[in-house]
Amino acid sequence: MMDSLLVLIPVGLPLITAALLLPLTGRARLQQAAALVSGGVLLASAMLLCARTARGAILVLPLGGWSPRVGIVWVADALAAVMLLFVTIVSYATLLYAGGSLRGERERRYFYPLHQFLLVGVGGSIVTGDIFNLFVFFEVMLLASFALIALGGRARQVRMGVPYVIVNLVGSALFLAAVGAIYGAAGTVNMAELSLRAGGGGLPGVFWGATALVLIVFMVKTALFPVFAWLPDSYPEAPVTVNALFAGLLTKVGVYTLFRTIPLLGGTAPGGWLQPALVAIAATTMLVGVLGALGRSTIRGVLSFHIVSQVGYMIFGLALFTPLALAAGLFHTLHNMLAKTALIFAGGVAERICGSGKLYAMRGLARTEPWLAAGFFVAAMSLAGMPPLSGFWGKWFLVAGGLAADAPVATGISLLVGLFTLASMLKIWNAVFWGEPEGQRYPGRGRHHGMLGATLSLAAMTLLMGLFAAPMFSHLERVATQLLDVTPYVAAVRAAERREVHAEAP
Amino acid sequence: MNSFLLRQVARGVLPVAVLFAIYLLLRGHDAPGGGFVAGLVTSAAVVLHALANVAPSERARRPRVLGSVWLGLLVAAGTGLVAVAAGGPFLTHSHFDVGSGPATIHLSTTLLFDVGVFLVVVGSTITTLAAFAGGENPR
Amino acid sequence: MIGLAAALSGVLFACGLYLLLSRNLQRMAIGFLLLSNGINLFVLTSAGLPARAAPPLLVEGEGASRGPFADPLAQAFILTAIVIGLGMAAFLLALSTRHHDASGRDDVEGDDET
């Protein structure tokens, strides 16, 4: 009972909360308080789930009593648990930040319910055990994100949001087509069953074509090269809170689905082209993302383009396919969720104080807002990979994994990109925080406890994650080993079937 | 839209559409139909009626049908939870035969579930369409 | 039958994609509707269209001996996808109204800044 509840809560609780928040429309403070209470419960349940799955337990919840081949199962293993934990942390920080950051009536009215719907989609994408429900939860997530990105309703926001909407709509349509083709070819859409059948061989070419299509769609959602162009223009136009929420969660869900499906399905793909292709894609993504960021002229523009580059690191870890590299990719993903969100938080406050997000429009924020500057500095150095922060260890493990897996070129590129990242962060630092104060048109606006608190606590967490990198990494190595050896996962899902059938027999 | 023809047509269509929707709702368990499509048919007729008979300035006013979404969700979730209370999986349905011989009526709790879906669909569709019909600022 | 369905779904797909590439938001909404219908047809087809298939209902006493029947799971997929498509279409239309209110025009102009 406890176990089923732990798997249900990440989806069920935000759904109930969203339903409860809707009638409170127009009372933003009350909505925020309710969302924070619900977020606290979510945080606690994610921690419990982490503890429960830390020793390799896999919780399986068959809904509706059908066999997993045709029915809906939700699965939570150690990977899902640790992702859920960080998703909840980021979303909680966003709620704190939103109190001071939302502007205008529309944003205040609709942000909190939409935030909960987004969480339903994210949580569902993480725990779902079959690809059709993955499609459904992607759509829930997308619909909420569409509404959030156009929340301000300004013409420019709509215009820049349109490519995001269209690319993701077409991506989802292709995803559904691929799910249909996979079902037609394999007779199931359950990931464990698919893994078993794919490993057994004898599936028609349609199956592998559709699987490749699914991976391409996940690449779109993850913003990997060459299908990342929807991200850098649309994200900076969204309200700051929404930008931070997307940066922390959305592409990371794409990363998670790749981590989940590639070991299950791709490990047995014919031809062995998948791994080198992924390495090449990851390296190109890192490089293109960081170069693109150099050309941007607003704070959040630079930071949003860096999301693309960082995603490359995560997929680089996955592409190497060793427990060490996979754990490094996961470590980098988790680190990035914290650091990137903190950076966009800090950038948003700076934007408020200056009245514009343009670089060089103001200077000297470090003198007037030392706490904000400290938060930004820690998160920026973490992103650039300076010791002892979490970003340093993320890169350290990745380089170690890359060299051990004999991929020197991509590893070299990752080091070079780290240098560019540092340059990019220093550029923002010089342009906004350094020097004599000038151009700060609204100096009082940055002093909001919620906004500063959220920024500083996330920055502190990247520091903590850096200081306790060793125990964290050894846990992630266990997660990665469990991920690569798919047999326990498949067995756990199939055992749920037998248990259900057994329970129905008398 | 102020058109005599449209008003007359809408007046005729509304009762027929509602009857047809009830027919779809009742046969939905074993044959094509069900709460979703019945709800769509009803709200299409209601919206046609509103287009013909309500002045444009009035249309933007939020119609008070959101309550039906809540009620519908409650009914649909409730029928599912009854099964859980009885020890089965969520949304397990039960069937009964009422009467005997040729007068037998097959009833099932899916009808209640469908009524819930019907209420949700009617409420949300009418709210959405009314927002569009207002022209300015759909909320 | 399968050939016809495949061709139709291809046509719907092509038209939908063409309209989605337009700059006009209402055309995009129509394009999305065509695209999602094409995909739904594709899913139905790829699950198999046995000739003279019975509805997927078991009648008491007859068992599963009534010959081929349609695949209920594919239909469940499509039903879900239709409802999702309804939501997406509503969003696209709302977006186009909002864009029209905010800028006074129907189309999304190119990027004039960078």
PDB file of N, CA, C and O in Angstrom, chain C residues 4-40:
ATOM      1  N   LEU C   4      -5.737   1.831 -49.050  1.00  0.00           N
ATOM      2  CA  LEU C   4      -6.538   3.048 -49.088  1.00  0.00           C
ATOM      3  C   LEU C   4      -6.298   3.879 -47.831  1.00  0.00           C
ATOM      4  O   LEU C   4      -6.053   5.099 -47.893  1.00  0.00           O
ATOM      5  N   ALA C   5      -6.342   3.207 -46.669  1.00  0.00           N
ATOM      6  CA  ALA C   5      -6.165   3.928 -45.409  1.00  0.00           C
ATOM      7  C   ALA C   5      -4.779   4.555 -45.349  1.00  0.00           C
ATOM      8  O   ALA C   5      -4.620   5.700 -44.908  1.00  0.00           O
ATOM      9  N   ALA C   6      -3.783   3.795 -45.824  1.00  0.00           N
ATOM     10  CA  ALA C   6      -2.418   4.326 -45.775  1.00  0.00           C
ATOM     11  C   ALA C   6      -2.297   5.556 -46.665  1.00  0.00           C
ATOM     12  O   ALA C   6      -1.722   6.579 -46.270  1.00  0.00           O
ATOM     13  N   ALA C   7      -2.886   5.467 -47.883  1.00  0.00           N
ATOM     14  CA  ALA C   7      -2.800   6.599 -48.794  1.00  0.00           C
ATOM     15  C   ALA C   7      -3.508   7.816 -48.212  1.00  0.00           C
ATOM     16  O   ALA C   7      -2.991   8.936 -48.224  1.00  0.00           O
ATOM     17  N   LEU C   8      -4.698   7.582 -47.640  1.00  0.00           N
ATOM     18  CA  LEU C   8      -5.463   8.692 -47.066  1.00  0.00           C
ATOM     19  C   LEU C   8      -4.678   9.339 -45.925  1.00  0.00           C
ATOM     20  O   LEU C   8      -4.603  10.576 -45.821  1.00  0.00           O
ATOM     21  N   SER C   9      -4.095   8.497 -45.103  1.00  0.00           N
ATOM     22  CA  SER C   9      -3.367   9.070 -43.976  1.00  0.00           C
ATOM     23  C   SER C   9      -2.152   9.852 -44.473  1.00  0.00           C
ATOM     24  O   SER C   9      -1.822  10.907 -43.920  1.00  0.00           O
ATOM     25  N   GLY C  10      -1.544   9.367 -45.553  1.00  0.00           N
ATOM     26  CA  GLY C  10      -0.429  10.111 -46.123  1.00  0.00           C
ATOM     27  C   GLY C  10      -0.858  11.466 -46.652  1.00  0.00           C
ATOM     28  O   GLY C  10      -0.195  12.479 -46.417  1.00  0.00           O
ATOM     29  N   VAL C  11      -2.021  11.490 -47.340  1.00  0.00           N
ATOM     30  CA  VAL C  11      -2.513  12.756 -47.885  1.00  0.00           C
ATOM     31  C   VAL C  11      -2.816  13.741 -46.746  1.00  0.00           C
ATOM     32  O   VAL C  11      -2.434  14.921 -46.788  1.00  0.00           O
ATOM     33  N   LEU C  12      -3.499  13.228 -45.713  1.00  0.00           N
ATOM     34  CA  LEU C  12      -3.824  14.094 -44.574  1.00  0.00           C
ATOM     35  C   LEU C  12      -2.550  14.646 -43.947  1.00  0.00           C
ATOM     36  O   LEU C  12      -2.462  15.821 -43.597  1.00  0.00           O
ATOM     37  N   PHE C  13      -1.564  13.760 -43.818  1.00  0.00           N
ATOM     38  CA  PHE C  13      -0.296  14.152 -43.214  1.00  0.00           C
ATOM     39  C   PHE C  13       0.367  15.268 -44.027  1.00  0.00           C
ATOM     40  O   PHE C  13       0.798  16.294 -43.481  1.00  0.00           O
ATOM     41  N   ALA C  14       0.394  15.057 -45.359  1.00  0.00           N
ATOM     42  CA  ALA C  14       1.068  16.039 -46.209  1.00  0.00           C
ATOM     43  C   ALA C  14       0.363  17.386 -46.158  1.00  0.00           C
ATOM     44  O   ALA C  14       0.998  18.434 -45.978  1.00  0.00           O
ATOM     45  N   CYS C  15      -0.978  17.367 -46.254  1.00  0.00           N
ATOM     46  CA  CYS C  15      -1.721  18.619 -46.213  1.00  0.00           C
ATOM     47  C   CYS C  15      -1.524  19.307 -44.870  1.00  0.00           C
ATOM     48  O   CYS C  15      -1.327  20.526 -44.803  1.00  0.00           O
ATOM     49  N   GLY C  16      -1.589  18.522 -43.817  1.00  0.00           N
ATOM     50  CA  GLY C  16      -1.435  19.097 -42.485  1.00  0.00           C
ATOM     51  C   GLY C  16      -0.084  19.746 -42.317  1.00  0.00           C
ATOM     52  O   GLY C  16       0.038  20.877 -41.828  1.00  0.00           O
ATOM     53  N   LEU C  17       0.958  19.059 -42.766  1.00  0.00           N
ATOM     54  CA  LEU C  17       2.303  19.596 -42.620  1.00  0.00           C
ATOM     55  C   LEU C  17       2.463  20.874 -43.435  1.00  0.00           C
ATOM     56  O   LEU C  17       3.060  21.854 -42.975  1.00  0.00           O
ATOM     57  N   TYR C  18       1.868  20.853 -44.656  1.00  0.00           N
ATOM     58  CA  TYR C  18       1.957  22.044 -45.508  1.00  0.00           C
ATOM     59  C   TYR C  18       1.330  23.245 -44.806  1.00  0.00           C
ATOM     60  O   TYR C  18       1.901  24.335 -44.753  1.00  0.00           O
ATOM     61  N   LEU C  19       0.148  23.030 -44.233  1.00  0.00           N
ATOM     62  CA  LEU C  19      -0.537  24.144 -43.577  1.00  0.00           C
ATOM     63  C   LEU C  19       0.207  24.596 -42.321  1.00  0.00           C
ATOM     64  O   LEU C  19       0.234  25.773 -41.984  1.00  0.00           O
ATOM     65  N   LEU C  20       0.827  23.638 -41.632  1.00  0.00           N
ATOM     66  CA  LEU C  20       1.555  23.997 -40.406  1.00  0.00           C
ATOM     67  C   LEU C  20       2.736  24.903 -40.715  1.00  0.00           C
ATOM     68  O   LEU C  20       3.186  25.666 -39.870  1.00  0.00           O
ATOM     69  N   LEU C  21       3.265  24.795 -41.919  1.00  0.00           N
ATOM     70  CA  LEU C  21       4.431  25.601 -42.264  1.00  0.00           C
ATOM     71  C   LEU C  21       4.055  27.027 -42.664  1.00  0.00           C
ATOM     72  O   LEU C  21       4.931  27.837 -42.946  1.00  0.00           O
ATOM     73  N   SER C  22       2.747  27.305 -42.686  1.00  0.00           N
ATOM     74  CA  SER C  22       2.339  28.659 -43.060  1.00  0.00           C
ATOM     75  C   SER C  22       2.587  29.625 -41.905  1.00  0.00           C
ATOM     76  O   SER C  22       2.848  29.228 -40.779  1.00  0.00           O
ATOM     77  N   ARG C  23       2.515  30.927 -42.195  1.00  0.00           N
ATOM     78  CA  ARG C  23       2.723  31.911 -41.138  1.00  0.00           C
ATOM     79  C   ARG C  23       1.431  32.293 -40.440  1.00  0.00           C
ATOM     80  O   ARG C  23       1.439  33.037 -39.473  1.00  0.00           O
ATOM     81  N   ASN C  24       0.311  31.824 -40.991  1.00  0.00           N
ATOM     82  CA  ASN C  24      -0.981  32.218 -40.464  1.00  0.00           C
ATOM     83  C   ASN C  24      -1.416  31.240 -39.378  1.00  0.00           C
ATOM     84  O   ASN C  24      -1.484  30.037 -39.600  1.00  0.00           O
ATOM     85  N   LEU C  25      -1.729  31.773 -38.196  1.00  0.00           N
ATOM     86  CA  LEU C  25      -2.002  30.888 -37.065  1.00  0.00           C
ATOM     87  C   LEU C  25      -3.258  30.053 -37.252  1.00  0.00           C
ATOM     88  O   LEU C  25      -3.313  28.915 -36.788  1.00  0.00           O
ATOM     89  N   GLN C  26      -4.263  30.613 -37.946  1.00  0.00           N
ATOM     90  CA  GLN C  26      -5.465  29.803 -38.146  1.00  0.00           C
ATOM     91  C   GLN C  26      -5.205  28.654 -39.118  1.00  0.00           C
ATOM     92  O   GLN C  26      -5.711  27.544 -38.925  1.00  0.00           O
ATOM     93  N   ARG C  27      -4.389  28.931 -40.135  1.00  0.00           N
ATOM     94  CA  ARG C  27      -3.998  27.839 -41.030  1.00  0.00           C
ATOM     95  C   ARG C  27      -3.242  26.769 -40.256  1.00  0.00           C
ATOM     96  O   ARG C  27      -3.420  25.576 -40.478  1.00  0.00           O
ATOM     97  N   MET C  28      -2.392  27.206 -39.336  1.00  0.00           N
ATOM     98  CA  MET C  28      -1.652  26.237 -38.533  1.00  0.00           C
ATOM     99  C   MET C  28      -2.609  25.360 -37.740  1.00  0.00           C
ATOM    100  O   MET C  28      -2.430  24.144 -37.643  1.00  0.00           O
ATOM    101  N   ALA C  29      -3.663  25.982 -37.185  1.00  0.00           N
ATOM    102  CA  ALA C  29      -4.619  25.208 -36.389  1.00  0.00           C
ATOM    103  C   ALA C  29      -5.298  24.158 -37.266  1.00  0.00           C
ATOM    104  O   ALA C  29      -5.405  22.986 -36.873  1.00  0.00           O
ATOM    105  N   ILE C  30      -5.707  24.570 -38.468  1.00  0.00           N
ATOM    106  CA  ILE C  30      -6.344  23.609 -39.373  1.00  0.00           C
ATOM    107  C   ILE C  30      -5.341  22.524 -39.750  1.00  0.00           C
ATOM    108  O   ILE C  30      -5.661  21.332 -39.785  1.00  0.00           O
ATOM    109  N   GLY C  31      -4.117  22.942 -40.025  1.00  0.00           N
ATOM    110  CA  GLY C  31      -3.081  21.969 -40.370  1.00  0.00           C
ATOM    111  C   GLY C  31      -2.885  20.962 -39.263  1.00  0.00           C
ATOM    112  O   GLY C  31      -2.765  19.758 -39.516  1.00  0.00           O
ATOM    113  N   PHE C  32      -2.890  21.431 -38.026  1.00  0.00           N
ATOM    114  CA  PHE C  32      -2.720  20.499 -36.915  1.00  0.00           C
ATOM    115  C   PHE C  32      -3.858  19.497 -36.862  1.00  0.00           C
ATOM    116  O   PHE C  32      -3.644  18.305 -36.621  1.00  0.00           O
ATOM    117  N   LEU C  33      -5.098  19.978 -37.104  1.00  0.00           N
ATOM    118  CA  LEU C  33      -6.234  19.056 -37.064  1.00  0.00           C
ATOM    119  C   LEU C  33      -6.097  17.983 -38.140  1.00  0.00           C
ATOM    120  O   LEU C  33      -6.321  16.795 -37.876  1.00  0.00           O
ATOM    121  N   LEU C  34      -5.700  18.401 -39.361  1.00  0.00           N
ATOM    122  CA  LEU C  34      -5.521  17.418 -40.441  1.00  0.00           C
ATOM    123  C   LEU C  34      -4.430  16.424 -40.063  1.00  0.00           C
ATOM    124  O   LEU C  34      -4.581  15.208 -40.206  1.00  0.00           O
ATOM    125  N   LEU C  35      -3.321  16.960 -39.545  1.00  0.00           N
ATOM    126  CA  LEU C  35      -2.193  16.109 -39.185  1.00  0.00           C
ATOM    127  C   LEU C  35      -2.614  15.085 -38.144  1.00  0.00           C
ATOM    128  O   LEU C  35      -2.333  13.884 -38.271  1.00  0.00           O
ATOM    129  N   SER C  36      -3.352  15.529 -37.107  1.00  0.00           N
ATOM    130  CA  SER C  36      -3.662  14.585 -36.047  1.00  0.00           C
ATOM    131  C   SER C  36      -4.659  13.545 -36.541  1.00  0.00           C
ATOM    132  O   SER C  36      -4.589  12.379 -36.140  1.00  0.00           O
ATOM    133  N   ASN C  37      -5.562  13.946 -37.460  1.00  0.00           N
ATOM    134  CA  ASN C  37      -6.452  12.928 -38.020  1.00  0.00           C
ATOM    135  C   ASN C  37      -5.686  11.920 -38.857  1.00  0.00           C
ATOM    136  O   ASN C  37      -5.973  10.721 -38.807  1.00  0.00           O
ATOM    137  N   GLY C  38      -4.714  12.417 -39.626  1.00  0.00           N
ATOM    138  CA  GLY C  38      -3.893  11.501 -40.420  1.00  0.00           C
ATOM    139  C   GLY C  38      -3.171  10.499 -39.536  1.00  0.00           C
ATOM    140  O   GLY C  38      -3.129   9.295 -39.825  1.00  0.00           O
ATOM    141  N   ILE C  39      -2.616  10.998 -38.417  1.00  0.00           N
ATOM    142  CA  ILE C  39      -1.894  10.113 -37.504  1.00  0.00           C
ATOM    143  C   ILE C  39      -2.834   9.091 -36.876  1.00  0.00           C
ATOM    144  O   ILE C  39      -2.503   7.905 -36.759  1.00  0.00           O
ATOM    145  N   ASN C  40      -4.038   9.539 -36.487  1.00  0.00           N
ATOM    146  CA  ASN C  40      -4.976   8.602 -35.869  1.00  0.00           C
ATOM    147  C   ASN C  40      -5.328   7.478 -36.834  1.00  0.00           C
ATOM    148  O   ASN C  40      -5.379   6.306 -36.441  1.00  0.00           O
TER     149      ASN C  40
END
